[in-house]
Amino acid sequence: MSIISVSHLSKHFQVHKKEPGLSGSVRSLFLRKYETVRAINDISFDINEGELVGFIGPNGAGKTTTLKCLSGLLYPTNGNILVLGFNPYERKTEFLKNISLVMGQKNQLWWDLPATDTFLLNKEIYDIPDEKYKIVLEELTKLLEVEDILKMPVKKLSLGQRMKMELMASLIHSPNVLFLDEPTIGLDVLMQKKLREFIREYNIRFKATIILTSHYMQDVEQLCKRVIIINFGRIIFDGLLSSLVEKYSPYKKIRAVLAQYADPKKIDRLGKISRFEYPELILEVPNKKANSTAASILKNFQVEDITIEDPQIEDVIAKVYRENKR
């Protein structure tokens, strides 16, 4: 069942262009020049209930604009959107009570007050019954392990702690659909890991439908089976992450530490030598031949250590961007 349905969505902006300097400012008072920026250009996709989809692309690709259209913050130039059966830009109360948009670079918490004050405000805004509020607050508190900081002023919290509070404020009404825009931006590795675990647990426990944007490919790799890649406002890939890797990087690396020097000509027959600085050898081989090639190396050469490595997801995504330029 499609929870999110997007058909031929476009969003264009008129951007004012001004020449530099005082003369340019004066001229722009009388003759303003505008340029049309196509932030989103005819994209379509469907997302089913309970899916956790990675929505990725370089800076300026149209990710955040798409999420703003899906959440009703922006009115589309063209196309149709349905989220939970609603037109987002109509901003109906029933729709708003069932979605949440979390932006890693924006905050809704009151700086000088504890985060619980914001939670109570949201309780009233979303008309949450007292009993349900207590249950949800307790559940989120345990999931995010924040019992000891709930009553601390927001300004006293670390970036990671504030991000946890932002998530709680956005989830206190138990939304069925989450739009997460860079939720781990600026966080250290440990805090990124904890937030990823929370997002995964929330997705499973509440069967929430989630769209996640992130420049940290570990977020996408560990959370999302399906990815949608957007560049210059157009979708260039929509499918399984495993299929993306297979399509754009059909090779694996075999890294071996040799116990005795070997003739490079003999090694070259097994695969493409990516690097050979004795004793370290790195070979690139087709995915399907990785195991048999590793067995041949062990059989024909003296080896101290050998590993088969999958391609780095960052490298795969970078290759997708390079091959799909404007």
Coordinates of C-alpha atoms in Angstrom, one line a residue:
M1 CA 0.0 0.0 0.0
S2 CA 1.5 3.4 -1.0
I3 CA 1.7 5.8 1.9
I4 CA 3.5 8.4 -0.2
S5 CA 2.8 8.9 -3.9
V6 CA 4.5 11.5 -6.1
S7 CA 3.7 12.0 -9.7
H8 CA 5.5 14.3 -12.1
L9 CA 6.4 16.7 -9.2
S10 CA 8.2 20.0 -10.2
K11 CA 9.2 23.0 -8.1
H12 CA 10.6 26.1 -9.7
F13 CA 11.8 29.3 -8.1
Q14 CA 12.3 32.8 -9.5
V15 CA 15.7 34.0 -8.2
H16 CA 16.8 37.6 -8.4
K17 CA 20.1 38.2 -10.0
K18 CA 22.1 41.4 -9.2
E19 CA 25.3 42.8 -10.6
P20 CA 28.0 43.4 -8.0
G21 CA 28.7 46.8 -6.5
L22 CA 26.8 50.0 -5.9
S23 CA 25.9 50.5 -9.6
G24 CA 24.5 47.0 -9.8
S25 CA 22.3 47.8 -6.7
V26 CA 21.0 51.0 -8.3
R27 CA 20.2 49.3 -11.6
S28 CA 18.4 46.4 -9.8
L29 CA 16.0 49.0 -8.3
F30 CA 14.7 49.8 -11.8
L31 CA 15.5 46.7 -13.8
R32 CA 15.4 43.5 -11.8
K33 CA 16.6 40.4 -13.5
Y34 CA 15.3 36.9 -12.6
E35 CA 16.4 33.4 -13.3
T36 CA 14.3 30.3 -13.0
V37 CA 15.8 27.6 -10.8
R38 CA 14.4 24.2 -11.3
A39 CA 14.9 22.7 -7.8
I40 CA 12.7 19.7 -8.7
N41 CA 12.1 18.7 -12.3
D42 CA 9.4 16.1 -13.0
I43 CA 10.1 13.4 -10.4
S44 CA 7.8 10.4 -9.6
F45 CA 8.0 7.7 -7.0
D46 CA 5.9 5.7 -4.5
I47 CA 6.8 4.6 -1.0
N48 CA 4.9 1.8 0.8
E49 CA 3.9 1.6 4.5
G50 CA 6.8 0.8 6.8
E51 CA 9.5 1.5 4.2
L52 CA 12.7 3.3 5.3
V53 CA 14.0 4.9 2.1
G54 CA 17.3 6.8 1.7
F55 CA 16.8 10.0 -0.4
I56 CA 20.3 11.1 -1.4
G57 CA 22.1 13.5 -3.7
P58 CA 24.8 16.2 -3.7
N59 CA 24.2 19.7 -2.3
G60 CA 21.5 21.6 -4.2
A61 CA 20.1 18.4 -5.8
G62 CA 16.6 19.0 -4.6
K63 CA 16.3 16.8 -1.5
T64 CA 15.2 19.3 1.1
T65 CA 12.8 21.0 -1.4
T66 CA 11.2 17.6 -2.1
L67 CA 10.7 17.0 1.6
K68 CA 9.2 20.4 2.1
C69 CA 6.7 19.7 -0.7
L70 CA 5.9 16.4 0.9
S71 CA 5.3 17.9 4.3
G72 CA 3.2 20.8 2.9
L73 CA 5.7 23.6 3.5
L74 CA 6.0 24.4 -0.2
Y75 CA 3.4 24.4 -2.9
P76 CA 4.6 22.5 -6.0
T77 CA 4.8 24.2 -9.4
N78 CA 3.5 21.1 -11.2
G79 CA 2.6 17.5 -10.3
N80 CA 0.6 15.6 -7.7
I81 CA 1.4 14.5 -4.2
L82 CA -0.5 12.2 -1.9
V83 CA 0.8 11.5 1.7
L84 CA -1.5 9.3 3.8
G85 CA -4.2 10.1 1.2
F86 CA -3.9 13.8 1.8
N87 CA -2.7 16.7 -0.4
P88 CA 0.1 18.0 1.8
Y89 CA -0.2 21.6 0.7
E90 CA -3.8 21.7 2.0
R91 CA -2.3 21.4 5.5
K92 CA -5.3 19.6 7.0
T93 CA -5.2 19.0 10.7
E94 CA -5.5 15.2 10.4
F95 CA -2.6 15.2 8.0
L96 CA -0.3 17.3 10.2
K97 CA -1.1 15.1 13.2
N98 CA 0.4 12.1 11.4
I99 CA 3.6 13.4 9.9
S100 CA 6.8 15.0 11.2
L101 CA 9.7 16.8 9.5
V102 CA 13.0 16.8 11.3
M103 CA 15.7 19.0 10.0
G104 CA 19.2 18.6 11.4
Q105 CA 20.0 22.3 10.9
K106 CA 16.8 23.7 12.4
N107 CA 15.5 23.6 15.9
Q108 CA 12.1 24.0 17.6
L109 CA 13.3 23.8 21.3
W110 CA 13.2 26.8 23.6
W111 CA 16.8 27.7 24.3
D112 CA 16.5 28.7 28.0
L113 CA 13.9 26.1 29.0
P114 CA 14.1 22.3 29.4
A115 CA 13.0 20.3 26.4
T116 CA 10.0 19.0 28.4
D117 CA 8.4 22.4 28.1
T118 CA 8.5 22.1 24.3
F119 CA 7.1 18.5 24.7
L120 CA 4.2 19.9 26.7
L121 CA 3.5 22.6 24.2
N122 CA 3.4 20.0 21.4
K123 CA 1.1 17.9 23.5
E124 CA -1.4 20.7 23.4
I125 CA -0.9 21.6 19.8
Y126 CA -1.5 18.0 18.7
D127 CA -4.2 17.4 21.3
I128 CA -2.5 14.3 22.8
P129 CA -4.5 12.7 25.7
D130 CA -2.6 12.8 29.0
E131 CA -2.3 9.0 29.3
K132 CA -1.0 8.6 25.7
Y133 CA 1.5 11.5 26.2
K134 CA 3.0 9.8 29.4
I135 CA 3.3 6.5 27.6
V136 CA 5.0 7.9 24.5
L137 CA 7.3 10.2 26.5
E138 CA 8.4 7.3 28.6
E139 CA 9.0 5.1 25.6
L140 CA 11.0 7.7 23.7
T141 CA 13.0 8.5 26.8
K142 CA 14.0 4.9 27.2
L143 CA 14.8 4.4 23.5
L144 CA 17.0 7.5 23.4
E145 CA 18.5 7.0 26.9
V146 CA 17.9 10.6 28.0
E147 CA 16.3 10.2 31.5
D148 CA 19.0 12.3 33.2
I149 CA 18.8 15.3 30.8
L150 CA 15.1 15.8 30.4
K151 CA 14.9 18.7 32.9
M152 CA 18.1 20.5 31.8
P153 CA 17.9 23.8 29.9
V154 CA 18.4 23.2 26.2
K155 CA 21.4 25.6 26.2
K156 CA 23.2 23.3 28.6
L157 CA 23.0 20.3 26.3
S158 CA 25.6 19.1 23.8
L159 CA 24.8 19.0 20.1
G160 CA 24.0 15.3 20.3
Q161 CA 21.8 15.6 23.3
R162 CA 19.9 18.5 21.6
M163 CA 19.4 16.4 18.5
K164 CA 17.8 13.7 20.7
M165 CA 15.5 16.2 22.2
E166 CA 14.6 17.5 18.8
L167 CA 13.7 14.0 17.7
M168 CA 11.5 13.5 20.8
A169 CA 9.7 16.8 20.2
S170 CA 9.0 15.8 16.6
L171 CA 7.8 12.3 17.6
I172 CA 5.8 13.0 20.7
H173 CA 2.6 12.8 18.6
S174 CA 3.6 9.4 17.2
P175 CA 3.6 10.3 13.5
N176 CA 3.1 7.6 10.9
V177 CA 5.3 9.3 8.4
L178 CA 8.8 10.8 9.1
F179 CA 10.8 13.1 6.9
L180 CA 14.3 13.1 8.3
D181 CA 16.6 15.7 6.7
E182 CA 20.2 15.3 7.8
P183 CA 19.3 14.1 11.4
T184 CA 23.0 13.2 12.2
I185 CA 24.7 16.3 10.8
G186 CA 27.5 17.6 12.9
L187 CA 27.4 14.7 15.4
D188 CA 30.3 12.5 16.4
V189 CA 30.6 8.9 15.3
L190 CA 29.2 7.5 18.6
M191 CA 26.2 9.7 18.6
Q192 CA 25.5 9.0 14.9
K193 CA 25.5 5.3 15.7
K194 CA 23.0 5.8 18.6
L195 CA 20.7 7.9 16.5
R196 CA 20.8 5.3 13.7
E197 CA 19.9 2.6 16.1
F198 CA 17.0 4.8 17.4
I199 CA 15.7 5.4 13.9
R200 CA 15.8 1.7 13.0
E201 CA 14.0 0.8 16.3
Y202 CA 11.3 3.4 15.7
N203 CA 10.8 2.2 12.2
I204 CA 10.3 -1.4 13.3
R205 CA 8.3 -0.8 16.5
F206 CA 5.8 1.7 15.1
K207 CA 5.9 0.6 11.4
A208 CA 6.6 4.2 10.5
T209 CA 7.2 5.2 6.9
I210 CA 10.5 7.1 6.8
I211 CA 12.4 9.1 4.2
L212 CA 15.9 9.8 5.2
T213 CA 18.4 12.3 3.6
S214 CA 22.0 12.3 4.7
H215 CA 25.4 13.0 3.4
Y216 CA 26.8 10.4 5.8
M217 CA 26.6 7.3 3.7
Q218 CA 26.9 5.0 6.7
D219 CA 23.4 6.3 7.7
V220 CA 22.0 5.2 4.4
E221 CA 24.0 1.9 4.2
Q222 CA 23.0 0.7 7.7
L223 CA 19.4 1.8 7.6
C224 CA 18.0 1.7 4.0
K225 CA 17.5 -1.2 1.7
R226 CA 16.1 1.1 -1.0
V227 CA 17.6 4.4 -2.1
I228 CA 16.3 7.2 -4.4
I229 CA 19.1 9.3 -5.8
I230 CA 18.3 12.8 -7.1
N231 CA 20.7 15.1 -8.9
F232 CA 19.9 18.5 -10.6
G233 CA 16.2 18.0 -9.6
R234 CA 15.8 14.7 -11.4
I235 CA 15.8 11.1 -10.1
I236 CA 18.7 9.1 -11.5
F237 CA 18.2 5.9 -9.5
D238 CA 15.4 4.3 -7.6
G239 CA 15.9 0.8 -6.3
L240 CA 17.7 -1.5 -3.9
L241 CA 21.0 -0.3 -2.6
S242 CA 22.5 -3.7 -3.4
S243 CA 21.4 -3.3 -7.0
L244 CA 23.1 0.1 -7.1
V245 CA 26.4 -1.3 -5.9
E246 CA 26.1 -4.2 -8.4
K247 CA 25.4 -1.8 -11.3
Y248 CA 28.0 0.9 -10.6
S249 CA 30.7 -1.2 -8.9
P250 CA 30.7 -4.8 -10.2
Y251 CA 34.1 -5.5 -8.6
K252 CA 35.4 -6.5 -5.2
K253 CA 38.9 -5.9 -3.9
I254 CA 41.1 -8.8 -2.7
R255 CA 43.7 -7.5 -0.3
A256 CA 46.6 -10.0 0.5
V257 CA 49.8 -9.8 2.5
L258 CA 52.3 -12.0 0.8
A259 CA 54.8 -14.0 2.8
Q260 CA 57.1 -14.3 -0.2
Y261 CA 57.6 -12.0 -3.3
A262 CA 55.6 -13.1 -6.3
D263 CA 56.0 -12.3 -10.0
P264 CA 53.4 -9.6 -10.9
K265 CA 52.8 -11.2 -14.3
K266 CA 51.5 -14.3 -12.6
I267 CA 49.3 -12.2 -10.3
D268 CA 48.0 -10.2 -13.2
R269 CA 46.4 -13.3 -14.7
L270 CA 44.0 -13.5 -11.7
G271 CA 42.6 -9.9 -11.9
K272 CA 43.4 -6.2 -12.2
I273 CA 46.3 -5.2 -10.0
S274 CA 45.1 -2.1 -8.1
R275 CA 48.3 -1.9 -6.0
F276 CA 51.3 -4.1 -5.4
E277 CA 53.9 -2.9 -3.0
Y278 CA 55.4 -6.0 -1.5
P279 CA 54.2 -7.5 0.7
E280 CA 50.8 -5.8 0.2
L281 CA 48.8 -6.8 -2.9
I282 CA 45.4 -5.4 -3.9
L283 CA 43.5 -7.0 -6.8
E284 CA 40.2 -5.9 -8.4
V285 CA 38.1 -8.9 -9.6
P286 CA 34.4 -9.3 -10.7
N287 CA 32.0 -9.9 -7.8
K288 CA 31.2 -13.5 -8.9
K289 CA 34.9 -14.5 -9.2
A290 CA 36.0 -13.0 -5.8
N291 CA 35.9 -16.3 -3.8
S292 CA 37.5 -18.5 -6.5
T293 CA 40.3 -15.9 -7.1
A294 CA 41.0 -15.7 -3.4
A295 CA 41.2 -19.5 -3.3
S296 CA 43.7 -19.4 -6.3
I297 CA 45.9 -16.9 -4.5
L298 CA 46.0 -19.1 -1.4
K299 CA 46.8 -22.1 -3.5
N300 CA 49.5 -20.6 -5.7
F301 CA 51.2 -18.1 -3.4
Q302 CA 52.5 -17.9 0.1
V303 CA 50.1 -15.7 1.9
E304 CA 50.1 -14.4 5.5
D305 CA 46.7 -12.7 5.3
I306 CA 43.9 -12.2 2.8
T307 CA 40.6 -10.4 2.8
I308 CA 37.8 -9.8 0.3
E309 CA 36.4 -6.2 0.5
D310 CA 33.1 -4.9 -0.8
P311 CA 33.3 -1.5 -2.5
Q312 CA 32.9 1.6 -0.3
I313 CA 29.4 3.0 -0.6
E314 CA 30.8 6.5 -0.7
D315 CA 32.9 5.6 -3.8
V316 CA 29.8 4.0 -5.5
I317 CA 27.6 7.1 -4.9
A318 CA 30.4 9.4 -6.1
K319 CA 30.6 7.4 -9.3
V320 CA 26.9 7.7 -9.8
Y321 CA 27.1 11.5 -9.5
R322 CA 30.0 11.6 -12.0
E323 CA 28.2 9.6 -14.6
N324 CA 25.0 11.5 -14.3
K325 CA 26.1 15.1 -14.7
R326 CA 23.7 17.7 -16.0

